[in-house]
mmCIF file of N, CA and C in Angstrom:
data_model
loop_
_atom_site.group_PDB
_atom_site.id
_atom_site.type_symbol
_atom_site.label_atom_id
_atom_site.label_comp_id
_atom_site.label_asym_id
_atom_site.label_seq_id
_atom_site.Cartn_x
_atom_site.Cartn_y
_atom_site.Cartn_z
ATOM 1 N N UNK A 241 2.979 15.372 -7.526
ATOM 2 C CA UNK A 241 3.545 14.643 -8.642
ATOM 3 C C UNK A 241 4.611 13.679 -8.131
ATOM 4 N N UNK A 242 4.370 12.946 -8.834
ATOM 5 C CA UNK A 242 5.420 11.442 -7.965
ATOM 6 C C UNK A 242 7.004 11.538 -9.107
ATOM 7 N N UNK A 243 7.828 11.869 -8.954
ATOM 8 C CA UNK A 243 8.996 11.858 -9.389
ATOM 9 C C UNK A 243 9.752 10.637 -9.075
ATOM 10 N N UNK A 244 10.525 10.117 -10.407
ATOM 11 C CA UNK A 244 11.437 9.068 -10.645
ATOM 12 C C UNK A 244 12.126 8.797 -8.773
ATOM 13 N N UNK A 245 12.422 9.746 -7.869
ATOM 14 C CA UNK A 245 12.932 9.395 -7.048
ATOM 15 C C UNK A 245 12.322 9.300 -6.042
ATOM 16 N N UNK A 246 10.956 9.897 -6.474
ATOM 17 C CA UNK A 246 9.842 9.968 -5.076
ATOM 18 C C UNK A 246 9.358 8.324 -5.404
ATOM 19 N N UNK A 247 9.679 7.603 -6.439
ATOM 20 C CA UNK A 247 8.475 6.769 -6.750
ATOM 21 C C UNK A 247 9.498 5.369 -6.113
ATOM 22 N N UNK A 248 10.807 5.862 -6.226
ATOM 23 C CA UNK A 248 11.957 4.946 -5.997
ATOM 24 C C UNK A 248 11.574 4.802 -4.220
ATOM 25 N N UNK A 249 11.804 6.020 -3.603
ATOM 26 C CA UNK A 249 11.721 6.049 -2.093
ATOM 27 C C UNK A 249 10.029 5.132 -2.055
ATOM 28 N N UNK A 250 8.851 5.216 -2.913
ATOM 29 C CA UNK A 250 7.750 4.358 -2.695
ATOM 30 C C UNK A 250 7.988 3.181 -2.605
ATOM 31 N N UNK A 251 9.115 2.681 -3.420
ATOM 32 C CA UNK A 251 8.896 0.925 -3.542
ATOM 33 C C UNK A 251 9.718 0.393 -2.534
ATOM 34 N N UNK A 252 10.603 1.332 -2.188
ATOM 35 C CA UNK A 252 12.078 1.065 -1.046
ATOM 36 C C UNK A 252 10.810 0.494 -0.015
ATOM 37 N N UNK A 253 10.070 1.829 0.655
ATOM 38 C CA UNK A 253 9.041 1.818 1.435
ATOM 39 C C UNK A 253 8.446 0.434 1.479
ATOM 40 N N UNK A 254 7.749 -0.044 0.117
ATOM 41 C CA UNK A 254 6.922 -1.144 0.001
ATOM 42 C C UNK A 254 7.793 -2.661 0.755
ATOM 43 N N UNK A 255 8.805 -2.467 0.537
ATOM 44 C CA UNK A 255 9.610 -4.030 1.115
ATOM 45 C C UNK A 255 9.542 -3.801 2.841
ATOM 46 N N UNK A 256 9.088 -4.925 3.523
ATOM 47 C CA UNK A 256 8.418 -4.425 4.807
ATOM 48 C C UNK A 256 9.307 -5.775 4.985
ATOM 49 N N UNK A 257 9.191 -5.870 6.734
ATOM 50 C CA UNK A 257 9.339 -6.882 8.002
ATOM 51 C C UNK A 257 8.878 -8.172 7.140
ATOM 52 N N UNK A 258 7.347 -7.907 7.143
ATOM 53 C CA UNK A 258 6.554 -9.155 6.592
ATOM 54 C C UNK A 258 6.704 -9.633 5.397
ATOM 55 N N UNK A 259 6.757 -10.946 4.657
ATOM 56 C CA UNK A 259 6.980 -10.634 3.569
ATOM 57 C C UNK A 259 5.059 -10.931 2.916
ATOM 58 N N UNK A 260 4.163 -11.641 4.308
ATOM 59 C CA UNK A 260 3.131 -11.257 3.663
ATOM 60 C C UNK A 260 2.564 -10.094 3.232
ATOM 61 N N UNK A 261 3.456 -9.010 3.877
ATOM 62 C CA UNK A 261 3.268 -7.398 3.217
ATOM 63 C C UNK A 261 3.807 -7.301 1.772
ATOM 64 N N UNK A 262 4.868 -7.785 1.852
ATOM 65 C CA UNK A 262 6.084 -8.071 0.639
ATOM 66 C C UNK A 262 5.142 -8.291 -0.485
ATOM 67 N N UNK A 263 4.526 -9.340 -0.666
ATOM 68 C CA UNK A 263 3.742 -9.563 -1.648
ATOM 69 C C UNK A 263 2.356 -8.694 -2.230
ATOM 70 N N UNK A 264 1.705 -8.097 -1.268
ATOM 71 C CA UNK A 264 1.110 -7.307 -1.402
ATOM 72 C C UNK A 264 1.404 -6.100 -1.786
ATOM 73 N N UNK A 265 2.585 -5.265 -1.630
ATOM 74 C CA UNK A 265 2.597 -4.139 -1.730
ATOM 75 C C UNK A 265 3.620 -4.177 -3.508
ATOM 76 N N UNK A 266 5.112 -4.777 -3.000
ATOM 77 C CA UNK A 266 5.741 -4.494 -4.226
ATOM 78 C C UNK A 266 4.437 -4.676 -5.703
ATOM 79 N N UNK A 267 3.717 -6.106 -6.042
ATOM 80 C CA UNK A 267 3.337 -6.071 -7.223
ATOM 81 C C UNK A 267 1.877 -4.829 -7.674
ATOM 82 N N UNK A 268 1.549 -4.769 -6.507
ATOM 83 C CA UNK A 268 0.632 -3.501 -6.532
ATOM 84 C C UNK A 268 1.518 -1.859 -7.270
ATOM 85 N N UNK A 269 2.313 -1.823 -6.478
ATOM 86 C CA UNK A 269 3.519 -0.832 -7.271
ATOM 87 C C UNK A 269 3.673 -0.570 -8.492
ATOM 88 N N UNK A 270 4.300 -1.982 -8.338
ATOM 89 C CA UNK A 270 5.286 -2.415 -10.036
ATOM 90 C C UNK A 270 3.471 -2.577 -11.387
ATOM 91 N N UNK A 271 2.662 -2.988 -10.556
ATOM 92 C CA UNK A 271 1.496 -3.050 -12.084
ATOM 93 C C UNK A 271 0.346 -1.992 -11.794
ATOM 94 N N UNK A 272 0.008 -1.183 -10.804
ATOM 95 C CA UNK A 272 -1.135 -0.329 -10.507
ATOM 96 C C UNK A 272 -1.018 0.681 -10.056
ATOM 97 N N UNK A 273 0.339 1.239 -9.670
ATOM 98 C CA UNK A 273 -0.131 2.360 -9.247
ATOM 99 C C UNK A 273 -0.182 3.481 -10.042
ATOM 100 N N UNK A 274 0.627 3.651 -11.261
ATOM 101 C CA UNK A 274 0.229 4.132 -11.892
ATOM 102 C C UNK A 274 -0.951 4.839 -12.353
ATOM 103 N N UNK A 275 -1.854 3.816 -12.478
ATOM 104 C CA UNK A 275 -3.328 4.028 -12.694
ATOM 105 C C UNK A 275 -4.323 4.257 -11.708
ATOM 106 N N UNK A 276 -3.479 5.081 -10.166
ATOM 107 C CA UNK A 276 -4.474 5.711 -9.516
ATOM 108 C C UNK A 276 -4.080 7.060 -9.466
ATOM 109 N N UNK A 277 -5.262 7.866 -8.795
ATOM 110 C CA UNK A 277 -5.208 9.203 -9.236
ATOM 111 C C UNK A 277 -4.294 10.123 -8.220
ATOM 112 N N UNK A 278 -3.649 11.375 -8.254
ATOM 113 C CA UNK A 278 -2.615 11.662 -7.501
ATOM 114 C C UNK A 278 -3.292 11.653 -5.927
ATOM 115 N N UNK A 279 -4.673 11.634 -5.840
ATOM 116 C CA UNK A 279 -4.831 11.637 -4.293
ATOM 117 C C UNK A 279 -4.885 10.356 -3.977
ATOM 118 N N UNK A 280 -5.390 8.931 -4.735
ATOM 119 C CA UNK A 280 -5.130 7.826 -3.929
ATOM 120 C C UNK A 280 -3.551 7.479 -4.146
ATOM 121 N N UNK A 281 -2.876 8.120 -5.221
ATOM 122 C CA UNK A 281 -1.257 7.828 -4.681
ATOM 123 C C UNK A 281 -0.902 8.420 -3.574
ATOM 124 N N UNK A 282 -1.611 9.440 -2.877
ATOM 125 C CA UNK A 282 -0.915 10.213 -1.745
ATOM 126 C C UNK A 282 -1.194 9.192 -0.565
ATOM 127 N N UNK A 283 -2.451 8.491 -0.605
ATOM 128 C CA UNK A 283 -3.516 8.028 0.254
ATOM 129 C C UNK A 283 -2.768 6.815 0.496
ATOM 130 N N UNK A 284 -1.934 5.733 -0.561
ATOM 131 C CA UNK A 284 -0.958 4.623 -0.277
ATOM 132 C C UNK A 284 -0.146 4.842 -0.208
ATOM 133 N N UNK A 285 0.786 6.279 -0.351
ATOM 134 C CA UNK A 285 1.930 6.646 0.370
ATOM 135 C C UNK A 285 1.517 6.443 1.829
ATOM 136 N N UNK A 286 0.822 7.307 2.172
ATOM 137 C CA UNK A 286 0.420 7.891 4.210
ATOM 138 C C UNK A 286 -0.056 5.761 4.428
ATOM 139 N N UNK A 287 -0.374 5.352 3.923
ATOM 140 C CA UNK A 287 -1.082 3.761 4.105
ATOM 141 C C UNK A 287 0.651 3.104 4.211
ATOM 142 N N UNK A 288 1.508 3.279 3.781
ATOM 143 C CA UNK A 288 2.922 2.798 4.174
ATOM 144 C C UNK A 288 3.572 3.492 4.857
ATOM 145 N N UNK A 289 3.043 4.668 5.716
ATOM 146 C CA UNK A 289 3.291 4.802 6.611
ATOM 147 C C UNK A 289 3.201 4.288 8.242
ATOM 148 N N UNK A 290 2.420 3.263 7.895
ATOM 149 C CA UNK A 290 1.374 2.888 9.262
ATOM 150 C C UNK A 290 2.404 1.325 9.273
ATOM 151 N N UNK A 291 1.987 1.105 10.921
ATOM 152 C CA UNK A 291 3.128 -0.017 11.159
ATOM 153 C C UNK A 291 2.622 -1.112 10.519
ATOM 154 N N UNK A 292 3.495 -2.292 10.914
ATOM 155 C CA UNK A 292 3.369 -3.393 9.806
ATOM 156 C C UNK A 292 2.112 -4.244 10.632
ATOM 157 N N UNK A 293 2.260 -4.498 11.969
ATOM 158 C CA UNK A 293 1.508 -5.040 12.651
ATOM 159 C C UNK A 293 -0.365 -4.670 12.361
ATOM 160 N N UNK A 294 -0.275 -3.618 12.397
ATOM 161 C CA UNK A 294 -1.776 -2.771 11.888
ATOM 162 C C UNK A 294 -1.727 -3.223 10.432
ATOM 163 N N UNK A 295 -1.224 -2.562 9.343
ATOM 164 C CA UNK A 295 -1.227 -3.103 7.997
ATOM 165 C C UNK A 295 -1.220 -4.433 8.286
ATOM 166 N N UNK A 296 -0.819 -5.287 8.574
ATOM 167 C CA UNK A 296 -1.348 -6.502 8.630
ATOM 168 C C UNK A 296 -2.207 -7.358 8.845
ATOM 169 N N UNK A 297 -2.852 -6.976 10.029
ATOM 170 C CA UNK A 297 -4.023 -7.026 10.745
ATOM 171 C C UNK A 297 -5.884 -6.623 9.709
ATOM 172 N N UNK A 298 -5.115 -5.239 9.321
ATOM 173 C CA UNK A 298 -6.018 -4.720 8.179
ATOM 174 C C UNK A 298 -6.015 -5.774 6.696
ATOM 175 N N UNK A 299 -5.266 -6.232 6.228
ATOM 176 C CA UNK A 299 -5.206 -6.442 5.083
ATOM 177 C C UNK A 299 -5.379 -8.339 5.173
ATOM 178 N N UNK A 300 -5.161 -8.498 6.477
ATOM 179 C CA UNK A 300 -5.828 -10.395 6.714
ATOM 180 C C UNK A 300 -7.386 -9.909 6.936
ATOM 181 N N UNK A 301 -7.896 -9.022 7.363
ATOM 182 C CA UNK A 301 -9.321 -8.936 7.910
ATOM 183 C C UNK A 301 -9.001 -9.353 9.491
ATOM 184 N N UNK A 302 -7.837 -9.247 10.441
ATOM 185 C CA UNK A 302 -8.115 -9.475 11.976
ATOM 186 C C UNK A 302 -8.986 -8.204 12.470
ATOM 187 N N UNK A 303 -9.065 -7.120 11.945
ATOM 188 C CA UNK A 303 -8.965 -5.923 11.898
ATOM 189 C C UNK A 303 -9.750 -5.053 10.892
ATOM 190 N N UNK A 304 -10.661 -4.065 11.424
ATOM 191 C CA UNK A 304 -10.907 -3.149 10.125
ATOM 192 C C UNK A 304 -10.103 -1.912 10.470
ATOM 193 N N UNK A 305 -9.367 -1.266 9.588
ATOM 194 C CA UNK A 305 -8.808 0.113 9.568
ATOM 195 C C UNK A 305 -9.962 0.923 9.533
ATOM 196 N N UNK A 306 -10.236 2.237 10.318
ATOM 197 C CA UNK A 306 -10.893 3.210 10.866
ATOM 198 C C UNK A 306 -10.961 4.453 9.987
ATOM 199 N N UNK A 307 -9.495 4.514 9.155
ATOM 200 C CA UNK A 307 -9.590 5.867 8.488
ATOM 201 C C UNK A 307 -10.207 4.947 7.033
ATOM 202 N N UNK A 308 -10.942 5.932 6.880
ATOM 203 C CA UNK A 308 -11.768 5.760 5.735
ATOM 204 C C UNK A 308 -11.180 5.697 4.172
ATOM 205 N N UNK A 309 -10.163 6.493 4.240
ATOM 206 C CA UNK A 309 -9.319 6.879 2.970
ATOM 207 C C UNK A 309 -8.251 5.248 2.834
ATOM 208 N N UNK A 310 -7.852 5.095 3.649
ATOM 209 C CA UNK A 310 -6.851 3.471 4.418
ATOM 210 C C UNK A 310 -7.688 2.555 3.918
ATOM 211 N N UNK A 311 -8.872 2.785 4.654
ATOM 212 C CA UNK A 311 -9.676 0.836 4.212
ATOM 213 C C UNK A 311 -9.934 1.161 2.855
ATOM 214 N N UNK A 312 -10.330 2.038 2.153
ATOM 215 C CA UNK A 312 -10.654 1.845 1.036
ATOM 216 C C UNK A 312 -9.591 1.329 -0.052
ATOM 217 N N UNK A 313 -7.764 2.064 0.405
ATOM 218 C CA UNK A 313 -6.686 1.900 -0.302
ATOM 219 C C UNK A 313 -6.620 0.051 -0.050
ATOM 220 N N UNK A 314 -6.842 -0.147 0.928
ATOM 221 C CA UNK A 314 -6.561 -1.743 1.494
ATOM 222 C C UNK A 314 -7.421 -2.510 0.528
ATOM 223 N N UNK A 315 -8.771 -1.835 0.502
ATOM 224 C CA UNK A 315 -9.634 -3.125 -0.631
ATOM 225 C C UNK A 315 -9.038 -2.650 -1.988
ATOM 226 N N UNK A 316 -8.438 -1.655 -2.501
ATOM 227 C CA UNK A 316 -8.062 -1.635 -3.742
ATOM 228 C C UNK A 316 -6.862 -2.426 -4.200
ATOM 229 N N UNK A 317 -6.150 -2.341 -2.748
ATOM 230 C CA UNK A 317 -4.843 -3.222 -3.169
ATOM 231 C C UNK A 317 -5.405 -4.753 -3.263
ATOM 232 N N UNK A 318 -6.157 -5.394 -2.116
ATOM 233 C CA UNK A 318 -6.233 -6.535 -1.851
ATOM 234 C C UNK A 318 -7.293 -7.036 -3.253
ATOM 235 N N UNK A 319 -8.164 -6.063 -3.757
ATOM 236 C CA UNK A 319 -8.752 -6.772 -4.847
ATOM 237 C C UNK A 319 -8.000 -6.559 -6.270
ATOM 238 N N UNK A 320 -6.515 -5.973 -6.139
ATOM 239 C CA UNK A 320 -5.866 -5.806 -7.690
ATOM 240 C C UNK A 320 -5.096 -7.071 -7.070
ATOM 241 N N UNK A 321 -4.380 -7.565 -5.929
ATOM 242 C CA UNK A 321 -3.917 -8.673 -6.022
ATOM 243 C C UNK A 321 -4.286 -10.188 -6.097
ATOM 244 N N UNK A 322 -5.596 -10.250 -5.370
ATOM 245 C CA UNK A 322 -5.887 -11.447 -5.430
ATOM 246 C C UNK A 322 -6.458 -12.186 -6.932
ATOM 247 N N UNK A 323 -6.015 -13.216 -6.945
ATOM 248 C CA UNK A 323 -6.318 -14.100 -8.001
ATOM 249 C C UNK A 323 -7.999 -14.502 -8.554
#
């Protein structure tokens, strides 16, 4: 269960190095996460765990992420953000 302060330490998390991360992660937060289920919230917690260089790499396409649970969180974010 994601608690008011667990969800606070999530978004702290979300503000990265990059701010092409920046954009990706905070509005994903602030409008969707809500509406995933407690295992893909666990699944984009452990996914902001991973360095920025890799998350980055993954989420331009230089790169496919390997864990299966990761690429899938990556196309969910990248297709709730893009226009």
């Amino acid at each position: 269960m994601f608690t008011a302060k667990r969800l606070a330490r999530l978004k702290w998390a979300c503000r990265r190095g990059m701010l092409e991360l920046d954009v990706l992660f905070l509005p994903f937060v602030e409008q969707a996460f809500d509406e995933l289920s407690d295992g893909e919230k666990m699944t984009f917690e452990r996914l902001l765990t991973c360095d920025d260089p890799d998350l980055f790499a993954w989420f331009m396409g230089h790169q496919k992420c390997h864990d299966p649970d990761l690429a899938s969180m990556v196309q969910r974010v990248l297709s709730r953000v893009k226009v």
